[in-house]
XYZ file of C-alpha atoms in Angstrom:
718
model
C -0.003 0.013 -0.020
C 0.967 3.631 0.464
C 3.293 2.972 3.386
C 5.258 0.293 1.477
C 5.452 2.572 -1.634
C 6.763 5.457 0.449
C 9.357 3.323 2.204
C 10.668 1.410 -0.825
C 10.050 4.046 -3.482
C 8.425 1.496 -5.682
C 4.811 0.551 -6.529
C 3.897 -2.272 -8.897
C 0.518 -2.663 -10.588
C 0.201 -5.605 -12.945
C 3.245 -5.490 -15.252
C 3.935 -1.750 -14.597
C 6.389 -0.454 -11.943
C 6.347 3.113 -10.712
C 8.895 4.982 -8.724
C 12.623 5.661 -8.476
C 13.300 3.061 -5.845
C 14.303 5.802 -3.400
C 12.636 6.376 -0.051
C 9.713 8.852 -0.337
C 9.339 8.649 -4.135
C 6.286 10.771 -5.023
C 5.778 8.885 -8.256
C 5.428 5.552 -6.298
C 3.116 7.265 -3.733
C 0.798 8.796 -6.309
C 0.570 5.508 -8.181
C -0.246 3.613 -4.979
C -3.188 5.979 -4.350
C -4.566 6.203 -7.911
C -4.162 2.506 -8.726
C -5.318 1.092 -5.404
C -8.218 -1.343 -5.372
C -10.500 1.194 -3.765
C -9.698 3.725 -6.516
C -10.225 1.361 -9.433
C -12.893 -1.157 -8.369
C -16.127 -0.126 -10.102
C -18.288 -2.147 -7.801
C -17.440 0.175 -4.883
C -19.347 3.014 -6.508
C -22.573 1.063 -5.841
C -21.869 0.978 -2.123
C -23.941 3.942 -0.762
C -21.425 4.461 2.059
C -18.445 4.689 -0.279
C -17.126 8.140 -1.281
C -17.211 11.417 0.516
C -18.317 15.008 0.591
C -16.058 17.383 -1.391
C -14.412 20.270 0.462
C -15.894 23.697 -0.408
C -12.662 25.159 -1.764
C -12.208 22.081 -4.020
C -15.750 22.705 -5.401
C -14.754 26.167 -6.397
C -11.474 25.176 -8.083
C -13.279 22.267 -9.755
C -15.755 24.590 -11.346
C -13.096 26.975 -12.465
C -10.709 24.407 -13.848
C -13.305 22.206 -15.557
C -15.079 25.237 -17.152
C -11.742 26.786 -18.170
C -11.635 30.019 -16.126
C -9.479 32.762 -17.721
C -8.553 36.249 -16.518
C -9.859 38.661 -19.147
C -9.989 42.409 -18.516
C -11.832 44.506 -21.077
C -9.423 46.365 -23.285
C -11.900 49.025 -24.595
C -12.292 50.894 -21.284
C -11.784 54.649 -21.359
C -9.307 56.433 -19.213
C -5.795 55.461 -18.111
C -4.546 52.003 -19.089
C -5.483 49.209 -16.617
C -3.635 46.176 -15.429
C -4.815 43.244 -17.508
C -3.093 40.340 -15.716
C -4.350 39.208 -12.289
C -3.956 36.159 -10.218
C -7.290 34.563 -9.366
C -8.684 37.037 -6.797
C -10.872 35.138 -4.271
C -11.620 37.844 -1.686
C -12.069 36.553 1.836
C -13.612 33.416 0.489
C -13.223 31.631 3.872
C -15.988 34.001 5.150
C -18.259 32.990 2.286
C -17.824 29.254 1.991
C -16.182 28.345 5.318
C -12.810 27.504 3.857
C -10.018 29.248 2.033
C -6.558 28.409 0.590
C -3.669 28.801 3.014
C -6.035 30.234 5.663
C -6.479 27.590 8.405
C -8.568 29.015 11.256
C -6.620 26.929 13.759
C -3.863 24.346 13.801
C -6.606 21.725 13.519
C -7.637 22.874 9.998
C -11.190 23.598 9.021
C -12.956 20.535 10.341
C -12.482 17.719 12.869
C -11.607 14.224 11.665
C -14.148 12.600 13.912
C -17.087 14.697 12.787
C -20.335 12.942 12.062
C -23.179 14.891 10.331
C -26.086 15.824 12.597
C -28.717 14.203 10.400
C -29.193 11.871 7.449
C -27.745 8.423 6.744
C -24.235 9.243 7.943
C -25.603 9.924 11.437
C -27.660 6.717 11.433
C -24.637 4.715 10.267
C -22.291 6.689 12.471
C -20.006 7.397 9.533
C -17.667 10.325 9.800
C -17.714 13.080 7.181
C -15.283 15.856 8.249
C -15.849 18.068 5.233
C -19.578 18.143 6.008
C -18.752 20.154 9.127
C -18.225 23.248 6.922
C -19.829 22.243 3.643
C -23.517 22.050 4.612
C -24.118 24.783 7.185
C -26.669 27.287 6.023
C -24.374 30.323 5.576
C -21.653 28.238 3.901
C -23.908 26.296 1.572
C -25.788 29.461 0.543
C -22.599 31.400 0.189
C -21.019 28.701 -1.979
C -24.014 28.371 -4.333
C -24.454 32.155 -4.544
C -20.771 32.570 -5.358
C -20.795 29.905 -8.012
C -23.940 31.296 -9.614
C -22.270 34.724 -9.676
C -19.105 33.278 -11.245
C -21.115 31.522 -13.970
C -23.405 34.469 -14.751
C -21.289 37.540 -14.268
C -17.653 36.280 -14.123
C -15.415 36.683 -11.125
C -16.656 39.835 -9.327
C -18.689 40.983 -6.329
C -22.020 40.720 -8.173
C -24.735 39.185 -6.018
C -22.400 37.819 -3.361
C -19.688 36.803 -5.753
C -16.254 35.425 -4.746
C -14.270 38.605 -5.577
C -14.344 42.379 -5.306
C -15.607 45.230 -7.473
C -13.180 45.402 -10.454
C -13.813 49.227 -10.677
C -15.701 49.420 -14.015
C -19.177 48.848 -15.271
C -21.507 49.407 -12.307
C -24.248 47.016 -13.452
C -24.364 43.235 -13.018
C -25.846 41.863 -16.221
C -26.457 38.159 -16.908
C -25.932 38.648 -20.623
C -22.872 36.664 -21.389
C -20.605 39.711 -21.806
C -19.047 39.556 -18.317
C -18.442 43.302 -18.384
C -17.910 43.677 -14.661
C -15.397 40.979 -13.839
C -11.731 39.967 -13.550
C -12.277 36.973 -15.837
C -14.868 34.385 -16.598
C -15.572 30.706 -17.498
C -14.723 30.094 -21.084
C -15.924 26.567 -21.798
C -18.786 26.157 -24.275
C -20.099 22.645 -25.065
C -21.365 21.633 -28.509
C -24.353 19.757 -29.849
C -28.043 19.839 -28.955
C -29.440 20.595 -25.498
C -29.099 17.022 -24.220
C -25.540 16.641 -25.620
C -24.363 19.896 -24.076
C -25.947 18.994 -20.693
C -24.250 15.527 -20.784
C -20.893 17.175 -21.651
C -21.269 19.568 -18.684
C -22.289 16.774 -16.387
C -19.309 14.760 -17.408
C -16.948 17.527 -16.498
C -18.667 18.670 -13.348
C -19.864 15.369 -11.870
C -17.569 12.784 -13.550
C -20.671 11.388 -15.205
C -22.485 10.677 -11.910
C -25.421 12.952 -12.705
C -28.540 10.800 -12.795
C -30.602 10.544 -15.965
C -33.655 11.978 -14.161
C -31.698 15.036 -12.967
C -30.128 15.479 -16.417
C -33.596 15.592 -18.118
C -34.942 17.979 -15.386
C -32.020 20.329 -16.074
C -32.451 20.179 -19.872
C -36.231 20.911 -19.577
C -35.756 23.675 -17.087
C -33.234 25.570 -19.304
C -35.027 24.928 -22.582
C -36.817 28.333 -22.606
C -33.547 30.287 -22.516
C -33.135 32.408 -25.684
C -29.692 31.191 -26.887
C -27.092 28.525 -26.411
C -24.730 30.519 -24.136
C -27.695 31.372 -21.860
C -28.793 27.747 -21.809
C -25.197 26.682 -20.923
C -25.091 29.127 -17.976
C -28.445 27.858 -16.822
C -27.337 24.293 -16.999
C -24.074 25.003 -15.262
C -25.875 26.629 -12.335
C -28.370 23.802 -11.910
C -25.639 21.117 -12.020
C -23.546 22.682 -9.313
C -26.536 22.498 -6.894
C -26.814 18.693 -7.138
C -25.653 16.078 -4.716
C -23.671 14.453 -7.502
C -21.509 17.593 -7.809
C -21.004 18.127 -4.076
C -20.010 14.564 -3.292
C -18.414 11.582 -5.044
C -21.742 9.644 -4.963
C -24.287 8.742 -7.574
C -27.936 9.083 -6.342
C -31.223 7.227 -6.789
C -34.208 9.491 -6.233
C -37.351 7.931 -4.627
C -39.787 10.187 -6.538
C -41.065 11.646 -3.328
C -40.798 15.223 -2.140
C -38.812 16.034 0.995
C -40.948 16.794 4.023
C -40.052 19.964 5.879
C -39.922 19.805 9.598
C -42.675 21.758 11.412
C -42.877 23.024 14.936
C -45.915 22.931 17.097
C -47.201 21.932 20.492
C -47.830 23.550 23.845
C -48.164 27.287 23.282
C -48.871 28.220 26.914
C -45.322 27.964 28.269
C -43.264 31.064 28.756
C -40.147 31.453 26.608
C -36.634 30.344 27.805
C -33.301 30.480 26.125
C -29.823 28.997 26.987
C -26.714 30.731 25.419
C -23.686 28.382 25.382
C -20.736 30.837 25.413
C -17.507 29.122 24.452
C -14.125 30.718 24.965
C -12.128 28.616 22.521
C -8.581 27.596 23.079
C -8.596 26.902 26.791
C -9.139 30.079 28.906
C -6.649 30.861 31.676
C -9.493 31.202 34.117
C -7.293 31.302 37.263
C -6.568 34.845 36.114
C -10.262 35.527 35.559
C -11.177 34.632 39.148
C -8.396 35.082 41.643
C -8.315 34.445 45.472
C -8.423 37.769 47.323
C -9.143 37.640 51.016
C -8.519 34.277 52.591
C -8.271 34.279 56.396
C -7.349 30.777 57.480
C -5.141 29.821 54.589
C -3.161 32.216 52.400
C -4.607 31.013 49.139
C -3.642 34.226 47.362
C -0.010 33.720 48.533
C -0.155 30.164 47.077
C -1.592 31.587 43.889
C 1.062 34.350 43.709
C 3.824 31.848 44.300
C 2.966 29.388 41.591
C 1.833 31.996 39.033
C 5.069 33.868 39.223
C 5.445 36.377 36.410
C 1.829 36.083 35.323
C 0.207 36.576 38.805
C -2.170 39.480 39.027
C -1.632 41.950 41.802
C -4.693 42.794 43.874
C -4.632 46.297 42.421
C -5.707 44.840 39.126
C -8.663 42.868 40.576
C -12.315 43.751 41.193
C -13.178 42.384 44.597
C -16.396 40.433 45.191
C -17.632 38.545 48.229
C -17.633 34.785 47.867
C -21.268 34.377 49.101
C -20.339 30.911 50.129
C -18.850 30.102 53.570
C -17.501 26.774 52.276
C -15.007 28.535 50.090
C -11.425 29.003 51.451
C -11.713 32.757 50.741
C -14.262 35.236 51.919
C -13.683 37.306 48.815
C -12.307 36.807 45.326
C -11.034 39.132 42.622
C -12.366 39.396 39.020
C -9.973 40.459 36.255
C -9.989 44.248 35.875
C -11.091 44.070 32.265
C -14.382 42.246 33.096
C -16.364 44.880 35.119
C -19.595 43.630 33.540
C -19.174 40.352 35.485
C -18.703 42.223 38.793
C -21.721 44.344 38.157
C -23.881 41.305 37.343
C -22.445 39.377 40.399
C -23.158 42.254 42.778
C -26.665 42.546 41.390
C -27.337 38.853 42.196
C -27.486 37.876 38.536
C -24.219 35.923 38.099
C -22.510 32.957 39.690
C -18.990 31.611 39.302
C -18.315 27.881 39.392
C -14.844 27.147 40.762
C -12.595 24.335 39.438
C -15.145 22.796 37.146
C -14.487 20.660 34.099
C -15.183 17.485 32.101
C -15.388 14.371 34.302
C -16.871 10.893 33.791
C -16.836 10.205 37.582
C -15.095 11.579 40.677
C -11.310 11.091 40.358
C -8.096 12.058 42.103
C -4.454 12.262 41.100
C -4.228 8.599 41.931
C -6.691 7.219 39.349
C -7.663 10.009 36.940
C -5.964 8.555 33.886
C -7.797 5.238 34.030
C -11.125 6.695 34.990
C -11.352 9.559 32.501
C -11.765 7.996 28.941
C -10.831 11.135 26.955
C -7.598 12.548 25.513
C -6.938 15.032 28.215
C -5.239 18.346 27.458
C -5.988 17.956 23.653
C -8.051 20.734 22.127
C -10.144 18.703 19.637
C -10.977 15.898 22.076
C -11.853 18.161 24.976
C -13.824 20.628 22.832
C -15.982 17.758 21.406
C -16.444 15.931 24.709
C -17.243 19.093 26.668
C -20.071 19.763 24.204
C -21.160 16.100 24.096
C -21.147 15.304 27.809
C -21.288 11.552 26.994
C -17.971 9.849 27.493
C -19.504 6.412 27.299
C -20.941 7.199 23.843
C -24.469 6.294 24.793
C -25.791 8.883 22.284
C -23.074 8.988 19.682
C -22.647 12.174 17.687
C -24.992 14.254 19.873
C -24.496 17.093 22.281
C -26.145 18.037 25.576
C -28.072 20.912 24.049
C -29.353 18.819 21.179
C -30.468 16.049 23.607
C -32.379 18.637 25.687
C -34.262 19.753 22.580
C -34.916 16.140 21.650
C -36.587 15.512 24.979
C -38.670 18.702 24.759
C -39.707 18.001 21.169
C -40.850 14.534 22.060
C -42.866 16.083 24.909
C -44.668 18.394 22.471
C -42.721 21.585 23.392
C -41.566 23.600 20.338
C -37.755 24.057 20.619
C -34.934 25.001 18.345
C -31.038 25.048 18.408
C -28.936 27.693 16.711
C -25.236 28.016 16.144
C -23.880 31.414 15.332
C -20.397 29.991 14.776
C -20.503 27.006 12.406
C -21.717 23.488 12.866
C -21.424 22.370 16.559
C -21.918 19.151 18.347
C -23.453 20.867 21.442
C -26.667 21.612 19.458
C -26.841 18.234 17.636
C -29.574 15.857 18.647
C -30.555 12.376 17.622
C -31.874 11.947 14.056
C -35.616 12.081 13.959
C -36.001 13.101 17.637
C -35.970 16.863 17.221
C -35.147 19.637 14.787
C -31.716 19.898 13.232
C -29.448 22.746 14.313
C -29.766 26.030 12.339
C -26.463 27.612 11.506
C -26.316 31.330 10.851
C -23.590 33.903 10.982
C -23.159 37.055 13.048
C -23.636 39.067 9.807
C -27.242 37.984 9.347
C -29.071 35.606 7.113
C -27.893 35.863 3.456
C -30.362 36.023 0.518
C -30.256 32.970 -1.684
C -30.250 33.253 -5.515
C -31.210 36.990 -5.528
C -31.370 37.151 -9.323
C -32.607 33.777 -10.663
C -31.891 32.943 -14.327
C -35.186 31.137 -14.897
C -38.683 31.132 -13.487
C -39.272 28.890 -10.402
C -35.520 28.219 -10.244
C -35.522 27.390 -6.541
C -38.312 24.819 -7.099
C -36.148 23.221 -9.831
C -33.199 23.135 -7.495
C -35.307 21.429 -4.791
C -36.433 18.879 -7.374
C -32.847 18.056 -8.217
C -32.214 17.463 -4.574
C -35.402 15.593 -3.780
C -35.731 12.513 -1.500
C -33.563 9.505 -2.319
C -33.858 5.747 -1.718
C -32.131 3.944 1.133
C -29.398 2.593 -1.203
C -28.596 6.052 -2.624
C -25.220 7.638 -1.849
C -24.914 8.691 1.710
C -22.874 11.788 1.107
C -24.990 13.051 -1.778
C -28.074 12.545 0.289
C -26.457 14.476 3.171
C -25.766 17.363 0.901
C -29.229 17.367 -0.702
C -31.188 17.043 2.596
C -29.134 19.725 4.324
C -29.215 22.091 1.348
C -32.981 21.866 0.894
C -33.267 22.450 4.654
C -31.008 25.397 4.396
C -33.058 26.952 1.574
C -36.314 26.519 3.472
C -34.832 27.797 6.738
C -33.053 30.681 4.968
C -36.250 31.922 3.307
C -38.294 31.802 6.466
C -35.667 33.015 8.907
C -34.278 35.750 6.686
C -37.681 37.422 6.368
C -38.151 37.231 10.189
C -34.672 38.359 11.122
C -34.604 41.236 8.644
C -37.728 42.580 10.260
C -35.992 42.882 13.674
C -33.945 45.729 15.124
C -31.171 46.081 17.688
C -31.598 49.061 19.970
C -28.363 49.253 21.869
C -25.012 49.691 20.042
C -22.804 46.540 20.004
C -18.992 46.859 19.729
C -17.227 46.082 16.497
C -16.134 42.412 17.003
C -17.181 38.967 15.902
C -18.456 37.981 19.320
C -20.512 41.147 19.628
C -22.001 40.408 16.213
C -22.890 36.900 17.428
C -24.566 38.111 20.592
C -26.453 40.789 18.574
C -27.631 38.035 16.188
C -28.878 35.977 19.132
C -31.159 38.908 20.226
C -32.514 39.294 16.727
C -33.325 35.584 16.388
C -35.019 35.744 19.844
C -37.304 38.406 18.484
C -38.605 35.899 15.912
C -39.649 33.379 18.602
C -43.329 34.149 18.349
C -43.548 33.800 14.563
C -41.406 30.651 14.778
C -43.714 29.285 17.462
C -40.672 28.461 19.575
C -40.840 28.157 23.401
C -37.277 27.010 23.937
C -34.069 27.996 22.091
C -30.470 27.055 22.594
C -27.754 29.288 21.049
C -24.015 28.650 20.534
C -21.600 31.595 20.347
C -17.884 31.590 20.445
C -14.932 33.881 21.049
C -11.421 32.609 20.240
C -7.706 33.289 20.883
C -7.523 31.820 24.380
C -4.785 29.338 23.605
C -2.258 31.599 25.450
C 1.040 29.748 25.234
C 2.765 33.063 25.320
C 2.100 36.550 26.678
C -0.988 35.465 28.567
C -1.452 38.777 30.370
C -1.508 40.885 27.212
C -3.806 38.492 25.454
C -6.316 38.278 28.280
C -6.482 42.061 28.604
C -7.401 42.170 24.872
C -9.750 39.174 24.955
C -11.545 40.205 28.187
C -12.040 43.713 27.042
C -13.595 42.456 23.839
C -16.046 40.055 25.503
C -16.792 42.546 28.249
C -18.188 44.971 25.740
C -20.130 42.312 23.907
C -21.684 40.971 27.098
C -22.569 44.416 28.379
C -24.473 45.300 25.204
C -26.073 41.878 25.201
C -27.478 42.388 28.720
C -28.743 45.837 27.854
C -30.498 44.554 24.742
C -32.144 41.577 26.601
C -33.496 43.873 29.206
C -34.890 46.230 26.576
C -36.580 43.214 24.898
C -37.822 42.018 28.280
C -36.066 38.778 27.798
C -33.534 39.129 30.585
C -35.492 36.963 32.979
C -35.913 34.311 30.209
C -32.249 33.861 29.319
C -29.227 32.221 30.884
C -25.706 32.485 29.504
C -23.330 29.644 30.483
C -19.671 30.109 29.739
C -17.453 27.112 28.910
C -13.916 26.511 27.720
C -12.438 23.084 26.858
C -9.914 23.312 29.736
C -8.100 25.788 31.906
C -4.367 26.200 31.837
C -1.334 25.526 33.968
C -0.974 27.832 36.905
C 2.773 27.573 36.580
C 3.765 29.689 33.512
C 6.160 28.752 30.859
C 9.265 30.644 29.810
C 7.365 32.787 27.333
C 5.036 34.299 30.014
C 2.378 32.026 28.742
C 0.481 29.079 30.148
C -0.122 25.662 28.799
C -2.962 23.168 28.575
C -4.620 22.328 31.957
C -7.961 20.845 33.083
C -10.273 22.125 35.783
C -10.957 25.863 35.739
C -13.391 28.623 36.761
C -16.474 29.548 34.833
C -19.531 31.746 35.081
C -23.202 31.777 34.303
C -25.546 34.798 34.329
C -29.116 35.859 33.569
C -32.091 37.601 34.998
C -33.417 34.427 36.670
C -30.020 33.322 38.082
C -29.817 33.103 41.888
C -26.429 34.888 41.875
C -23.747 36.288 44.093
C -22.197 32.936 44.864
C -18.884 31.301 43.987
C -20.071 27.779 43.729
C -17.938 24.645 43.701
C -14.674 24.407 45.538
C -11.728 26.751 44.806
C -8.476 24.952 45.194
C -6.265 25.777 48.207
C -2.941 24.262 47.139
C -1.921 24.323 43.495
C 1.250 22.151 43.716
C 1.471 18.490 42.875
C 1.185 16.284 45.975
C -1.416 18.492 47.653
C -3.525 17.081 50.445
C -6.698 17.058 48.397
C -4.899 15.144 45.610
C -6.315 17.389 42.857
C -3.084 19.091 41.714
C -1.067 17.586 38.861
C 2.269 18.778 37.457
C 2.703 22.519 36.884
C -0.530 23.374 38.653
C -2.900 21.414 36.357
C -5.994 21.083 38.530
C -8.319 18.061 38.451
C -11.932 19.370 38.435
C -13.815 19.012 41.669
C -17.171 20.033 40.099
C -18.290 18.177 36.933
C -20.000 19.958 33.983
C -23.032 17.824 34.945
C -23.443 19.983 38.106
C -24.396 23.163 36.307
C -26.170 21.362 33.462
C -28.463 19.486 35.847
C -29.953 22.562 37.489
C -30.082 24.418 34.162
C -31.877 21.513 32.406
C -34.445 21.453 35.225
C -34.987 25.172 34.880
C -35.347 24.722 31.077
C -38.158 22.183 31.626
C -36.416 18.806 31.380
C -38.313 16.320 33.543
C -36.521 13.791 35.769
C -37.438 11.006 33.325
C -35.481 12.771 30.540
C -32.336 13.555 32.617
C -30.677 10.246 31.788
C -30.685 11.078 28.127
C -29.645 14.726 28.563
C -26.903 13.865 31.114
C -26.031 10.169 30.735
C -23.123 10.617 33.198
C -24.890 12.463 35.987
C -25.701 9.299 37.971
C -21.917 8.660 38.278
C -21.738 11.553 40.843
C -23.253 11.940 44.277
C -26.491 13.913 44.185
C -24.885 16.344 46.735
C -22.275 17.364 43.999
C -24.922 18.330 41.424
C -26.665 21.722 41.534
C -30.455 21.818 41.489
C -32.695 24.370 39.833
C -33.545 25.917 43.185
C -29.880 26.554 43.900
C -29.010 28.047 40.455
C -32.207 30.003 39.721
C -34.660 32.201 41.492
C -38.304 30.999 41.745
C -40.572 32.456 38.960
C -41.873 35.789 39.800
C -45.446 34.543 39.800
C -44.663 31.677 42.110
C -45.813 31.861 45.775
C -42.396 31.416 47.327
C -40.513 33.259 50.054
C -36.920 34.232 50.531
C -36.805 31.774 53.449
C -37.731 28.932 51.070
C -34.748 29.720 48.769
C -32.483 29.925 51.767
C -33.663 26.549 52.997
C -32.824 25.010 49.617
C -29.346 26.513 49.784
C -28.829 25.208 53.328
C -29.939 21.757 52.340
C -27.226 21.451 49.733
C -23.835 23.081 50.428
C -22.835 25.635 47.887
C -19.240 24.717 48.454
C -19.750 21.060 47.664
C -16.853 19.039 46.494
C -16.969 15.654 44.794
C -15.891 12.940 47.198
C -12.519 11.880 45.883
C -11.913 8.335 44.888
C -9.190 6.308 46.568
């Protein structure tokens, strides 16, 4: 195979030998891939699980190469001479299609290798499809098709959400075959009658996979165009919407229309929303919440000693009372660049949770490796498992938010999940149990196919992507089902979101845009018939391996402004009491800094939750006393990596109860929560205030807090 060809520099196929015989021969490697049994066996193409989804950037280059894109600048323009030679100018294409050349968003590329789509045959079969993570989200799918339509009709330009910029001449976008406002255009023109030209285009764009039914649909749809070039452009557009173009699968359509999901059910409930706020990269949360006044034990001194050059002096901290006699400190300090957290805390609307993190069961430094089945300290594993909350894989491919919505949907409560930052596991449920996640961007909902080339074009596109049989290609079906869903959702949601307004000014940042979009989607809840929503938002750049202090000042200032505006807007919309924001990060960081004044991957850390209904002004959990390995509590690992003493399940349990999850549904929502003593899990009455209309007294809430210690710590295993 490939390994042998790389090592020996030789690959033999039949009587032919390829390669130089030297280690690492590229000729041998390429031959071993192209001539392998899986690449040449025709029977494999009939296996519906064989093949894959094509990456978005490869779809763009495929269209441009197969249709012979050339740079062509008009030579008859008036004025000074213009440059007539350009490289292909794809302007910020990663923001349009979710992927761009030489522009990885992180060291882990654009998608995760273990990603399983959130619906369709891949989810049922538990087959990974990493490319799907970026290929089929609503903004990326719509952006890709809009961009390819623009390239086909107008050439490479900015016309109707094209892939490039305004070339600076001819202000009108005309679909007339002259490409007068572009840097270049597709040159290929097939010959023959309509069917022959369509077959030729299908051969180049789908490697002959396009089904006969889809081919005939395309020919009929474009037959009314006035001339051959117009028909060619029409056929090109329709072909690039098909599952056969976007995947390496053939398809077999069932002849049935796809059925759109509808919401409905109990309309008497009041609205509630959860916002999952992820600080990606592993936030150094021991500089977000710092020990301040600690009478019996000098915890601040211990903190200052191990943090060394990155320790924060008390003059840079905003002091708050712990609100919890079980904590080792009577007061803590919030980072100076997060004043909104102090204000919310002092107002009784925010709690911190100390030393929390991903756990399968209570562990200590003695047994944590064998009892925590996850790749600790690794970004991709910890991100995914923090969102899934299911280390035993009882509900493969799903996240805690998606499972909550599944339970509510099955109970007849209309609920939806939204990600404002790409496809996310947290808001993925089981296939058929609840609605699929809706992915939008912070910039709003884009318009799809603003200038259609033919009448009823969107109906034709849906017909090309109609329901398929069980033995049809899995990846093509995944594209078609998700794309049709994206079109339907886009049309409905765009009209609703465009009619909303934001009253308070939000700062100029990606996370502020995401929070603003959450408030706009919330305003559509009545027309959507939704009683429960879950939103995912994300801020990045928390992987602070160097200059942690400078980076946190910048990052915290950015999210402080976004959260401040978000709170103001929610109060204006009278949704403050209906919303809870829960902040997560895949792990904390080492308290002991490295030589670059940065900190490295840790585990347990400090987190916060806030909202109008939150029973705040408490530092929950158990803040560590000793950060050095060999501590009496056996929770400190090397370099101040802390084992969590509060599981994610603790906050999720009380939040799920507030959200309306019954006790019978908790095993699905939190399949690991029974691994922990009940005393280590927070209840709704501890995390949230009683409803305003409820007949409850302050004494009742205090009794609940007395019954379960706020400073609870998981009993450590021995």
